[in-house]
Amino acid sequence: MACLCVDATPADAATVAEPVVSRGVTIPAFYTPPTQLPATNGTLIRQEPLPLGLSLPGLDGRPLPGTATRLMYKSTDADGRAVAVTGAYIEPSADWKGDGPRPLVAMASGTMGQGDQCAPSFALEHPLTLTEQTASIGYENLAIYRLLATGAAVVVTDYVGLGATDRLHTYVNRLDQGHAVLDAVRAARALPATSLAPASRVALYGYSQGGGATASAAELQPTYAPDIQIAGTYSGAPPADLTAVMKGIDGSALAGALGWSINGFAQAYPDLRSVVDANINDAGRKALADMSTMCVGDAILGYGFANSTAWTTSGKSVADIIAAEPRAQAVLDRQRIGTLKPTGPVRLATGIQDDIVPHGQARQLAVDWCRKGGDITYEAVDLPNLGDRLLTNHMAPLITDQSAAISWLTDRLEGEPTTSNCWTLPFQR
């Protein structure tokens, strides 16, 4: 794919508008999309060097873990409209010792928030953003650096509207996220002067929100990106059934994520927006507006353990209100992951104690895929109950399963075969 990109300079179109400030953090002009976008998905719009916040000089003079480039590329949203998405590509310093040319891993980050200052590419430059108004930690940097240590290149997507300042982040939107992941691969391939080759294998890595994004990308690849062959996909704790997930996060430490979902879907779908407008009270409207610029840290401190019953005119939960409105429920039903067969082998991991992104709906995704003949490796992560609705049961598998997930994905990038364990599902929790 040709690179129709420019290096970001003070004369770039991004600097025409006033700088965007989100909770006291000035968003670099790079993140403001131009008014005109290219036609082809994955086309690079602009690029610039990205200084990594955690980097060391290597013995051979190359920085560790690699050299990063900030990206903006063209994608397509759920309505079929052109959209600019930001992200980052990291060329690793480590050599690839497997068969074939250096491979590429597309990283879909877990939940970071809805404010532009929460963008994963921003977190690579600022691993800790801590001010009086916002708190964000680049917790996915660990997985990114571990992938780079294998010698694989990594491209990170910020998703639609996270970082890019022209719209609100469409949190957990199946199509937006899947498209953004696949187009990040195309953008990385278009970037000049990398060690990637046409024969470089491609893998997808994601946990939580990222697990849903990679799962969606694996399903959408045949129709949206047939030019990309996926060697393997890691989908950890995927929010496949948003109706079940809404009930899991309502009243939890991460109740703010419910607000991000409502904000994103209300922006994209008029049928759901009309239901929200008719049922949210003044406190709810204030909370939703407040959460729209928050990162995970802000949301935990500001809305941890909040119940959506306090945001509605009837005192019913948001999930109950949506369930009673067929038009609104249809919006969530269309977000269901598992209706299509994923491309290539998938490792799906879910913590059996996870009550934030409920274990049952993640396991059901494995069942749905297996019934469609998918090449699925299902892993039920069995850990002690570390506290209901505290995020601990959700985050613990992210850490404990990470080594196995990266090892499995590296095997796929090396061309090692894998065998589905769908037959074991009746015997696994």
PDB file of N, CA and C in Angstrom, residues 38 58 93 143 182 192 202 211 238 244 296 310 333 350 359 419:
ATOM      1  N   PRO A  38      -8.336  10.386   3.192  1.00  0.00           N
ATOM      2  CA  PRO A  38      -8.138   9.561   1.994  1.00  0.00           C
ATOM      3  C   PRO A  38      -9.230   8.517   1.852  1.00  0.00           C
ATOM      4  N   GLY A  58      20.658   0.986  24.228  1.00  0.00           N
ATOM      5  CA  GLY A  58      21.175  -0.360  24.057  1.00  0.00           C
ATOM      6  C   GLY A  58      22.677  -0.366  23.858  1.00  0.00           C
ATOM      7  N   SER A  93      14.171  -3.259  18.848  1.00  0.00           N
ATOM      8  CA  SER A  93      15.619  -3.396  18.765  1.00  0.00           C
ATOM      9  C   SER A  93      16.024  -4.862  18.741  1.00  0.00           C
ATOM     10  N   ALA A 143       2.758  -5.476  28.329  1.00  0.00           N
ATOM     11  CA  ALA A 143       2.529  -6.465  27.278  1.00  0.00           C
ATOM     12  C   ALA A 143       3.192  -6.029  25.973  1.00  0.00           C
ATOM     13  N   LEU A 182      -7.689  -3.804  12.267  1.00  0.00           N
ATOM     14  CA  LEU A 182      -7.252  -4.285  10.958  1.00  0.00           C
ATOM     15  C   LEU A 182      -6.577  -3.176  10.155  1.00  0.00           C
ATOM     16  N   PRO A 192       7.023   3.730   5.814  1.00  0.00           N
ATOM     17  CA  PRO A 192       8.309   3.494   5.141  1.00  0.00           C
ATOM     18  C   PRO A 192       9.428   3.184   6.136  1.00  0.00           C
ATOM     19  N   VAL A 202       1.162 -11.883  10.702  1.00  0.00           N
ATOM     20  CA  VAL A 202       0.413 -10.903  11.501  1.00  0.00           C
ATOM     21  C   VAL A 202      -0.355 -11.632  12.589  1.00  0.00           C
ATOM     22  N   GLY A 211      -9.644  -7.468  24.057  1.00  0.00           N
ATOM     23  CA  GLY A 211     -10.049  -8.819  23.700  1.00  0.00           C
ATOM     24  C   GLY A 211     -11.278  -8.822  22.816  1.00  0.00           C
ATOM     25  N   PRO A 238     -12.979 -11.227  26.618  1.00  0.00           N
ATOM     26  CA  PRO A 238     -13.689 -10.406  25.633  1.00  0.00           C
ATOM     27  C   PRO A 238     -15.107 -10.063  26.073  1.00  0.00           C
ATOM     28  N   ALA A 244     -24.898  -8.565  29.012  1.00  0.00           N
ATOM     29  CA  ALA A 244     -24.366  -9.187  30.228  1.00  0.00           C
ATOM     30  C   ALA A 244     -23.272  -8.333  30.852  1.00  0.00           C
ATOM     31  N   VAL A 296      -9.416   5.756  33.262  1.00  0.00           N
ATOM     32  CA  VAL A 296      -9.811   4.742  34.229  1.00  0.00           C
ATOM     33  C   VAL A 296      -9.606   5.224  35.667  1.00  0.00           C
ATOM     34  N   ALA A 310     -29.357   5.622  40.001  1.00  0.00           N
ATOM     35  CA  ALA A 310     -29.341   7.019  40.445  1.00  0.00           C
ATOM     36  C   ALA A 310     -29.330   7.988  39.273  1.00  0.00           C
ATOM     37  N   ASP A 333     -27.727  -5.811  20.667  1.00  0.00           N
ATOM     38  CA  ASP A 333     -27.727  -7.138  20.058  1.00  0.00           C
ATOM     39  C   ASP A 333     -26.835  -7.176  18.821  1.00  0.00           C
ATOM     40  N   THR A 350     -10.364 -16.582  29.751  1.00  0.00           N
ATOM     41  CA  THR A 350     -11.307 -15.878  30.627  1.00  0.00           C
ATOM     42  C   THR A 350     -11.149 -16.380  32.053  1.00  0.00           C
ATOM     43  N   HIS A 359     -17.470 -14.039  33.191  1.00  0.00           N
ATOM     44  CA  HIS A 359     -16.883 -15.266  32.649  1.00  0.00           C
ATOM     45  C   HIS A 359     -17.856 -16.025  31.756  1.00  0.00           C
ATOM     46  N   THR A 419      -3.699 -26.974  17.710  1.00  0.00           N
ATOM     47  CA  THR A 419      -4.872 -27.841  17.611  1.00  0.00           C
ATOM     48  C   THR A 419      -5.980 -27.307  18.503  1.00  0.00           C
TER      49      THR A 419
END
